[in-house]
mmCIF file of C-alpha atoms in Angstrom:
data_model
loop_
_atom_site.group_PDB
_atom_site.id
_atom_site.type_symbol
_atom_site.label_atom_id
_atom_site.label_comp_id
_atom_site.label_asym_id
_atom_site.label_seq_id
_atom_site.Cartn_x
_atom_site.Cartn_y
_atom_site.Cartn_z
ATOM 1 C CA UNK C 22 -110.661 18.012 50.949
ATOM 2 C CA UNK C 23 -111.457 19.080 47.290
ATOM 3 C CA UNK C 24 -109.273 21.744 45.749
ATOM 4 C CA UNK C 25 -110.873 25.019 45.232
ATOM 5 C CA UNK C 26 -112.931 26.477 42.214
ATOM 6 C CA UNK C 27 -110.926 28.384 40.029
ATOM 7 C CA UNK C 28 -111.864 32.012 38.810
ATOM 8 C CA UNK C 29 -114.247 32.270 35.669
ATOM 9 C CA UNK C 30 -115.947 28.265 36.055
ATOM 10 C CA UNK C 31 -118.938 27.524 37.639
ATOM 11 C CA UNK C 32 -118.744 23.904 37.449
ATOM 12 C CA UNK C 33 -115.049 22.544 37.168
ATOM 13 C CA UNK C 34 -114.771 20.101 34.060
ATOM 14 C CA UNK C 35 -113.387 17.276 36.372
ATOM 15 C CA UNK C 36 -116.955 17.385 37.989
ATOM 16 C CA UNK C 37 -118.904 17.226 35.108
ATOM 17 C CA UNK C 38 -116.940 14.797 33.680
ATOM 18 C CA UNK C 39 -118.671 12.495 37.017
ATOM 19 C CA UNK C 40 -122.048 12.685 35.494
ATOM 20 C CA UNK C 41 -121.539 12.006 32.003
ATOM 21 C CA UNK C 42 -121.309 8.654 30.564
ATOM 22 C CA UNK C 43 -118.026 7.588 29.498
ATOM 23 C CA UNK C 44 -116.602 9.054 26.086
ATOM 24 C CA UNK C 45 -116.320 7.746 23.603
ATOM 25 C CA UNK C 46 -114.934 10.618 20.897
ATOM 26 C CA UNK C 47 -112.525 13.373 21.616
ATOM 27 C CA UNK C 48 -112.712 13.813 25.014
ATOM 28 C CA UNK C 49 -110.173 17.354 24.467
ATOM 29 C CA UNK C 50 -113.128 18.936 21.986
ATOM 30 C CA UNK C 51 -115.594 18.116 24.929
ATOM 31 C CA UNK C 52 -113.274 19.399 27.523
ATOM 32 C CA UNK C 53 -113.069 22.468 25.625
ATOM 33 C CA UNK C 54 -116.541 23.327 24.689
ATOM 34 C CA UNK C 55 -117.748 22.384 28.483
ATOM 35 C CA UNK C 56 -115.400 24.973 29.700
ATOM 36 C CA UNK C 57 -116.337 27.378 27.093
ATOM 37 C CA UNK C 58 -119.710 27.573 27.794
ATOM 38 C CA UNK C 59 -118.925 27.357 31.672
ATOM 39 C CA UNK C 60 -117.136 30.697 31.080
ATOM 40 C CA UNK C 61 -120.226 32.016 29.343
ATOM 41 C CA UNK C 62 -122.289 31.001 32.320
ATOM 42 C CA UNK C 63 -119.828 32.834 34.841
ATOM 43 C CA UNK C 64 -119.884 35.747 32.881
ATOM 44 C CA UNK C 65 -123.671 36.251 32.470
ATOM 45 C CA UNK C 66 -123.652 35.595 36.235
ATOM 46 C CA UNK C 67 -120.935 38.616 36.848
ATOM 47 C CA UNK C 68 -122.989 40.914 34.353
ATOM 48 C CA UNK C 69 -126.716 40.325 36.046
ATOM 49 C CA UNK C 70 -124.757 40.937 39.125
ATOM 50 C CA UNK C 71 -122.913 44.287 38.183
ATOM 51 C CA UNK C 72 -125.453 45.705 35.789
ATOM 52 C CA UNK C 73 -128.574 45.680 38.469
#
């Protein structure tokens, strides 16, 4: 049984992480930015939902 999405991500890091090829730089930085932009994603999600 997988552990449940948290609140605010779209697509958990951890998952991602299964389709990329392995790292070879800073795998924090990528971390990071990947859940950065997830956020973005959720939120445009929540605002398309509550503005229409």
């Amino acid at each position: 049984m997988s552990h449940p999405i948290q609140p605010g991500v779209c697509i958990p890091w951890e998952e991602k992480l299964k389709e990329l090829p392995p790292l070879t730089g800073d795998a924090e930085l990528a971390k990071r930015i990947w859940e950065e932009t997830d956020a973005l994603g959720y939120l445009f999600i929540w605002h398309c939902l509550l503005s229409f």
